PDB file of N, CA and C in Angstrom:
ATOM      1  N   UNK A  24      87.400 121.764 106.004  1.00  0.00           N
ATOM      2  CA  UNK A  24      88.036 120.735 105.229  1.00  0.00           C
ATOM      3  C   UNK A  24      88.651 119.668 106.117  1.00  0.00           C
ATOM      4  N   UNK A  25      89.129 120.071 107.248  1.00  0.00           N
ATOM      5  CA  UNK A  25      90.111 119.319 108.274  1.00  0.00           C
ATOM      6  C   UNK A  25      88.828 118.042 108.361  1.00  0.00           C
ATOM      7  N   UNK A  26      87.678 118.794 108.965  1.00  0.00           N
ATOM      8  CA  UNK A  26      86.732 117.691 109.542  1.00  0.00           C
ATOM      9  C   UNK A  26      86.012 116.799 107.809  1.00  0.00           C
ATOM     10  N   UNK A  27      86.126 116.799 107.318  1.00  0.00           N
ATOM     11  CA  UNK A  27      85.952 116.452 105.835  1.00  0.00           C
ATOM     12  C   UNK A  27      84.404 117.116 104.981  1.00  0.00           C
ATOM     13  N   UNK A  28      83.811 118.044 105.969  1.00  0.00           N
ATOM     14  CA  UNK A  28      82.749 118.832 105.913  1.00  0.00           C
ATOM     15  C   UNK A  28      82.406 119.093 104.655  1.00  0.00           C
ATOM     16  N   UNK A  29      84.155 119.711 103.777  1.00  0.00           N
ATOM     17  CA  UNK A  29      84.069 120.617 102.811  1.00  0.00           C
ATOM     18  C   UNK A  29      85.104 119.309 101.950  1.00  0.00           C
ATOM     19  N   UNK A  30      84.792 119.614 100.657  1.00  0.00           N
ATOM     20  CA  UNK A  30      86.360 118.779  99.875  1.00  0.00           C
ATOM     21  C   UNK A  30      87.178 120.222  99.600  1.00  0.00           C
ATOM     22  N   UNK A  31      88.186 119.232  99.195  1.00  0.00           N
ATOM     23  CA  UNK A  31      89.475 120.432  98.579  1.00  0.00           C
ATOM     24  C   UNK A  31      88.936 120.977  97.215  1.00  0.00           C
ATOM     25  N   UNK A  32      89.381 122.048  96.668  1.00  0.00           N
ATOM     26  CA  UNK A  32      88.845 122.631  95.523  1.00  0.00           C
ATOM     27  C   UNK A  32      89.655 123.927  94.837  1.00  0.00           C
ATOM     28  N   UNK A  33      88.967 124.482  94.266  1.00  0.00           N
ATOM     29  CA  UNK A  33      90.091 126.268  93.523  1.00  0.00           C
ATOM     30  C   UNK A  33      89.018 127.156  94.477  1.00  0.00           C
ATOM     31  N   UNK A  34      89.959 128.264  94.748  1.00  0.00           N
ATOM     32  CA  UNK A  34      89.229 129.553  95.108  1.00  0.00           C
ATOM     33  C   UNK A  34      90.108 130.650  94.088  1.00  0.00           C
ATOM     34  N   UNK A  35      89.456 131.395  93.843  1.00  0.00           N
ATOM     35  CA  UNK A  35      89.668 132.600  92.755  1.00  0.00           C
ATOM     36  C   UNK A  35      89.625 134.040  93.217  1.00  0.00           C
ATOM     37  N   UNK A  36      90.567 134.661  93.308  1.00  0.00           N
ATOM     38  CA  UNK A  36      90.541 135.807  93.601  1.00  0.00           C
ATOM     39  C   UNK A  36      89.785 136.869  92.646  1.00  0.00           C
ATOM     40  N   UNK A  37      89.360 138.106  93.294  1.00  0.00           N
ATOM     41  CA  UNK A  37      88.474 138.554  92.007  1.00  0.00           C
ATOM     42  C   UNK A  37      89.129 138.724  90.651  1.00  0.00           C
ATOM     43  N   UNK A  38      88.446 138.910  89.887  1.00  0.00           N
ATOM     44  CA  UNK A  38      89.068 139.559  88.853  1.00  0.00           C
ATOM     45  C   UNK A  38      89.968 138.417  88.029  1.00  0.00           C
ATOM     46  N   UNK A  39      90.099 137.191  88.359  1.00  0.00           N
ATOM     47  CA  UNK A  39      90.772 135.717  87.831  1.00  0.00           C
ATOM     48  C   UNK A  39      89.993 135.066  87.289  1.00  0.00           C
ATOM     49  N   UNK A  40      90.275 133.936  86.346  1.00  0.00           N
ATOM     50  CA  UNK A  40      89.324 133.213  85.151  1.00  0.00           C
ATOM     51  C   UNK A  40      90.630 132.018  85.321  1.00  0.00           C
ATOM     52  N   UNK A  41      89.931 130.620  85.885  1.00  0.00           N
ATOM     53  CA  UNK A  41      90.811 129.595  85.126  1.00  0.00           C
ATOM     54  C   UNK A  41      90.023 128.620  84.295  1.00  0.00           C
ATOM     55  N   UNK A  42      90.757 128.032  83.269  1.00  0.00           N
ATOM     56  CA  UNK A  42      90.868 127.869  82.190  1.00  0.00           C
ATOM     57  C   UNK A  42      91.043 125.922  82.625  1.00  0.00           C
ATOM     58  N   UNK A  43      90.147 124.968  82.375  1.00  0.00           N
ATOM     59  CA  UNK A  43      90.855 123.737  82.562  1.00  0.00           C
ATOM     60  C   UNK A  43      90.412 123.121  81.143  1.00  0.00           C
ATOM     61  N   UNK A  44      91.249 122.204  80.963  1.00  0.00           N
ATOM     62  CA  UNK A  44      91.161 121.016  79.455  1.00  0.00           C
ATOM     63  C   UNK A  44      91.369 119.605  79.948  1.00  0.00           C
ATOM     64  N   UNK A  45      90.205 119.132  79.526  1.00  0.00           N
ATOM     65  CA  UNK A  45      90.487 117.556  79.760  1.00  0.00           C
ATOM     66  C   UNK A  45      90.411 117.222  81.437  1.00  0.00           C
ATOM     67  N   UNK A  46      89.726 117.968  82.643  1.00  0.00           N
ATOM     68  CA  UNK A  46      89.889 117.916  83.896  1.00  0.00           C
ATOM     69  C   UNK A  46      91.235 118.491  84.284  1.00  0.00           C
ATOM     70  N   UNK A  47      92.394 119.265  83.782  1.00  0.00           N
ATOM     71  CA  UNK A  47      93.607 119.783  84.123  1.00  0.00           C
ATOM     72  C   UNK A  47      93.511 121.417  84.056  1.00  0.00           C
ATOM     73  N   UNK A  48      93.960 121.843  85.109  1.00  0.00           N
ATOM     74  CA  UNK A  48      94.090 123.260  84.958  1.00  0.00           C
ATOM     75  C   UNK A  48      95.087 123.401  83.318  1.00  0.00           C
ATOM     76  N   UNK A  49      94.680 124.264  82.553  1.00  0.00           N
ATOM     77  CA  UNK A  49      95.209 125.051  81.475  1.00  0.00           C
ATOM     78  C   UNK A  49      95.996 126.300  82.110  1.00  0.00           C
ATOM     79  N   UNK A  50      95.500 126.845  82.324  1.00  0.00           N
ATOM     80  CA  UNK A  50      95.731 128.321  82.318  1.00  0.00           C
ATOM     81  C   UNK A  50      94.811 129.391  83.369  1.00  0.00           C
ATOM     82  N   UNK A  51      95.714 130.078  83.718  1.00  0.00           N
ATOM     83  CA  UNK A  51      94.789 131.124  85.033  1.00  0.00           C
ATOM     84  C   UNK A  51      95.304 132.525  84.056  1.00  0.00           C
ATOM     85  N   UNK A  52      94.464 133.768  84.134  1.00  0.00           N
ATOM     86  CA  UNK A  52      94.232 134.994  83.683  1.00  0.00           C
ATOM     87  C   UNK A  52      93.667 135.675  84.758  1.00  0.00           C
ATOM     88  N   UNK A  53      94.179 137.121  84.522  1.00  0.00           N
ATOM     89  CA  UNK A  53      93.484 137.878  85.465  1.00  0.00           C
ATOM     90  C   UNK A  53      93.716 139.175  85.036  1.00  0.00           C
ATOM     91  N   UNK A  54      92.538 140.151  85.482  1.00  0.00           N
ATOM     92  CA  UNK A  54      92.536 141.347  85.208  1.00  0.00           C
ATOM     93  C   UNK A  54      92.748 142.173  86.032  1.00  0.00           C
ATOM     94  N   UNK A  55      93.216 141.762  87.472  1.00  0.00           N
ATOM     95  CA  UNK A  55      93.548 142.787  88.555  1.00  0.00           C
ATOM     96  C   UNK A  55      94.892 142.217  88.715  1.00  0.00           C
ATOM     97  N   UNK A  56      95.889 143.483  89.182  1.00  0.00           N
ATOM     98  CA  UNK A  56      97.066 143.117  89.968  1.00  0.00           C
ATOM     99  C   UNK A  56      97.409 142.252  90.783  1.00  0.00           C
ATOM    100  N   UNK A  57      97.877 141.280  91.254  1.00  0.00           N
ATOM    101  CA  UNK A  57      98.741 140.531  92.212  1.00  0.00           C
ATOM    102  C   UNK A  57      97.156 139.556  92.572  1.00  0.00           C
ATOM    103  N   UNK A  58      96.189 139.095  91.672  1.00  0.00           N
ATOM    104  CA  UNK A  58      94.985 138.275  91.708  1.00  0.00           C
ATOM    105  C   UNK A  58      95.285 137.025  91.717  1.00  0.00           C
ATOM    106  N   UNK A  59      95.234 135.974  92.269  1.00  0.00           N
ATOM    107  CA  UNK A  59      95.341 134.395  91.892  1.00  0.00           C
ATOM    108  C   UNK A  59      94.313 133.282  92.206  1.00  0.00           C
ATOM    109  N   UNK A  60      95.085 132.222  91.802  1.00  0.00           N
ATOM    110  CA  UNK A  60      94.191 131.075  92.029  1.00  0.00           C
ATOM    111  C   UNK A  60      94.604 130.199  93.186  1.00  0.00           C
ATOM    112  N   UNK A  61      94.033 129.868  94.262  1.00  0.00           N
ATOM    113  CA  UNK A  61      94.368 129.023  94.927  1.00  0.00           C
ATOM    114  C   UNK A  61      93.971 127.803  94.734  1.00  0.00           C
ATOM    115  N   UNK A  62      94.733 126.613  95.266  1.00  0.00           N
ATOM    116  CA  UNK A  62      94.187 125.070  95.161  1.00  0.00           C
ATOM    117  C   UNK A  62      94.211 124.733  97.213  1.00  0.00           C
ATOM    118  N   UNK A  63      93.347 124.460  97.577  1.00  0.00           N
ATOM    119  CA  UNK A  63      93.065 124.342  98.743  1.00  0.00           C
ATOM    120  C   UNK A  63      92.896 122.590  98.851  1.00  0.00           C
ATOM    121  N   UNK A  64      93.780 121.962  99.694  1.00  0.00           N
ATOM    122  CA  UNK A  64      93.645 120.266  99.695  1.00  0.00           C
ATOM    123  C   UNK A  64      93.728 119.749 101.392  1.00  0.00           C
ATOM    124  N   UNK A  65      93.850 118.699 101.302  1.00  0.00           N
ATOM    125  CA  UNK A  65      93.759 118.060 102.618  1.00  0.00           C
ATOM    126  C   UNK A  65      95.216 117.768 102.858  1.00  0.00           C
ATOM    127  N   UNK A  66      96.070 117.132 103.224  1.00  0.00           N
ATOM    128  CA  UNK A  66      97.097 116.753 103.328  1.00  0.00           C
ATOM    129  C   UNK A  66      97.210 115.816 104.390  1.00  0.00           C
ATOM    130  N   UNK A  67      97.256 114.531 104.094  1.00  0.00           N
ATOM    131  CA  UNK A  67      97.278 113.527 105.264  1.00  0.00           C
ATOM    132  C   UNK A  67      99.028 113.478 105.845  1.00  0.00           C
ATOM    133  N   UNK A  68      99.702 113.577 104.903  1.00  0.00           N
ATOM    134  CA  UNK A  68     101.431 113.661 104.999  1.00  0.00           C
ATOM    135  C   UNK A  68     101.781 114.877 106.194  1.00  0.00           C
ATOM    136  N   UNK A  69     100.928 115.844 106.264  1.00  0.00           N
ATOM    137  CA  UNK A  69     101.865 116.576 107.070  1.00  0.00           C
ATOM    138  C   UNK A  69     101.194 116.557 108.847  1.00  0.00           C
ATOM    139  N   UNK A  70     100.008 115.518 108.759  1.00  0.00           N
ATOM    140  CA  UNK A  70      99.472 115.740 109.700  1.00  0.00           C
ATOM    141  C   UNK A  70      99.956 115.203 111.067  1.00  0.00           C
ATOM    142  N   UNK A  71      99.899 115.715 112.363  1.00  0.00           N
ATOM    143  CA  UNK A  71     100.029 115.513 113.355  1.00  0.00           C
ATOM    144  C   UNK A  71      99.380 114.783 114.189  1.00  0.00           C
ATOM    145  N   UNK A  72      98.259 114.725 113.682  1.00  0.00           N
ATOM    146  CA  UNK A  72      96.924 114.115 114.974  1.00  0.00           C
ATOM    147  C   UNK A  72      95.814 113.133 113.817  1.00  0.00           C
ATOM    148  N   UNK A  73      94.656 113.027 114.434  1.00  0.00           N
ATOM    149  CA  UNK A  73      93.813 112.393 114.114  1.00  0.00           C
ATOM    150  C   UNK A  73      92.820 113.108 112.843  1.00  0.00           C
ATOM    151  N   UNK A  74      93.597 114.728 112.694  1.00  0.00           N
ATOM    152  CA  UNK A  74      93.117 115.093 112.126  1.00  0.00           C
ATOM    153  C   UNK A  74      93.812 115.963 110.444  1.00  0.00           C
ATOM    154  N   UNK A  75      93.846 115.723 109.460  1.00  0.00           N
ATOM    155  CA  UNK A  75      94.669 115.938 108.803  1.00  0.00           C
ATOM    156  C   UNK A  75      94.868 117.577 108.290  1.00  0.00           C
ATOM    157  N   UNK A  76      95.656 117.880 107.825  1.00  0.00           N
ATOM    158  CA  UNK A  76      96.385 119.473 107.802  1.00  0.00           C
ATOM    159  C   UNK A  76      95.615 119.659 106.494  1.00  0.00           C
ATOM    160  N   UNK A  77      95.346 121.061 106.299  1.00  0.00           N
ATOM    161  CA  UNK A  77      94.918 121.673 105.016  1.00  0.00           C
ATOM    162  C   UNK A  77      96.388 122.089 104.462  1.00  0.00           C
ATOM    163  N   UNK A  78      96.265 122.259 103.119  1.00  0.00           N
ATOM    164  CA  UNK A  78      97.909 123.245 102.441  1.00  0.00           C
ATOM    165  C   UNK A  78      96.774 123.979 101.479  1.00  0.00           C
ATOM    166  N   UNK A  79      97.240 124.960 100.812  1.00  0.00           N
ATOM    167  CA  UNK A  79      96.691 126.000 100.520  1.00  0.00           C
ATOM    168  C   UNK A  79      98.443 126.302  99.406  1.00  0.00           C
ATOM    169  N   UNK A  80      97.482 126.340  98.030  1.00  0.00           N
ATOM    170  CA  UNK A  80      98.967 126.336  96.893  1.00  0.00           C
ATOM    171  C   UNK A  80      98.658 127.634  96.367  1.00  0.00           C
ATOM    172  N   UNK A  81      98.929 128.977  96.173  1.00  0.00           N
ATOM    173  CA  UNK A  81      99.093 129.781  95.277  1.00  0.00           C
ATOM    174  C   UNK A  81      99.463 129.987  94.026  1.00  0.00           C
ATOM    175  N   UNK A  82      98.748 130.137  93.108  1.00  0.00           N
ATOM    176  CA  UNK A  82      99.281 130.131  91.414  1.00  0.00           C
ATOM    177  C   UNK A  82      99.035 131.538  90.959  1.00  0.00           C
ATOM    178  N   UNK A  83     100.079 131.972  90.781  1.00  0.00           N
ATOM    179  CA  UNK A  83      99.681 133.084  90.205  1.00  0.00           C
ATOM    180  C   UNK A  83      99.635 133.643  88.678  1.00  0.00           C
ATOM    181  N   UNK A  84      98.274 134.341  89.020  1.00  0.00           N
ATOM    182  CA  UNK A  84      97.912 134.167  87.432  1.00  0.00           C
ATOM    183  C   UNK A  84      98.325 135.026  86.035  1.00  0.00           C
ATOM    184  N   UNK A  85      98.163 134.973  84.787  1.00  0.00           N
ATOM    185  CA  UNK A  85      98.740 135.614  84.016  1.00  0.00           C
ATOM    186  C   UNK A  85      98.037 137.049  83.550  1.00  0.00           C
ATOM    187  N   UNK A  86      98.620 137.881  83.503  1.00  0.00           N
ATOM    188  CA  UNK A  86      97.672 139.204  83.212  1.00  0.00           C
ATOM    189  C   UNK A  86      97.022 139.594  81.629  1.00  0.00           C
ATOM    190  N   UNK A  87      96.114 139.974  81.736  1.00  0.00           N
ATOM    191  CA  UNK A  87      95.618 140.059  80.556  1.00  0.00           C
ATOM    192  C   UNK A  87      96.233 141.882  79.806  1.00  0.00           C
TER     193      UNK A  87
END
C-alpha cells in the first residue's frame, strides 16, 4: 500500500460478514469470537518521508 501497489480497502476476519448501504459500512456480524473487520488506508498525515504510513482501524464486529 505504502508504494501505492495495492489501494486501501476491508479485510475480514473469518467467520465476519459486512453489511454496506448506499457505499457506507452498515453493519459487521460475526460468527466466531473476538472476529473483525479491518479498514486498512494510506495516511499521508502521519508520514515521515517520501513515503506515506499505512493505519490499520479495527471494528469489531457484532455476534450473531
Amino acid at each position: 500500500m505504502a508504494s501505492e501497489a495495492l489501494p486501501g480497502g476491508w479485510a475480514l476476519d473469518d467467520g465476519v460478514a459486512a453489511l454496506f448501504f448506499e457505499g457506507n459500512l452498515a453493519d459487521v456480524v460475526t460468527r466466531t469470537p473476538d472476529a473483525a473487520l479491518h479498514r486498512v488506508a494510506r495516511d499521508v498525515s502521519v508520514s515521515t518521508g517520501p513515503t506515506p504510513e499505512t493505519t490499520e482501524t479495527r471494528l469489531t464486529a457484532r455476534s450473531l
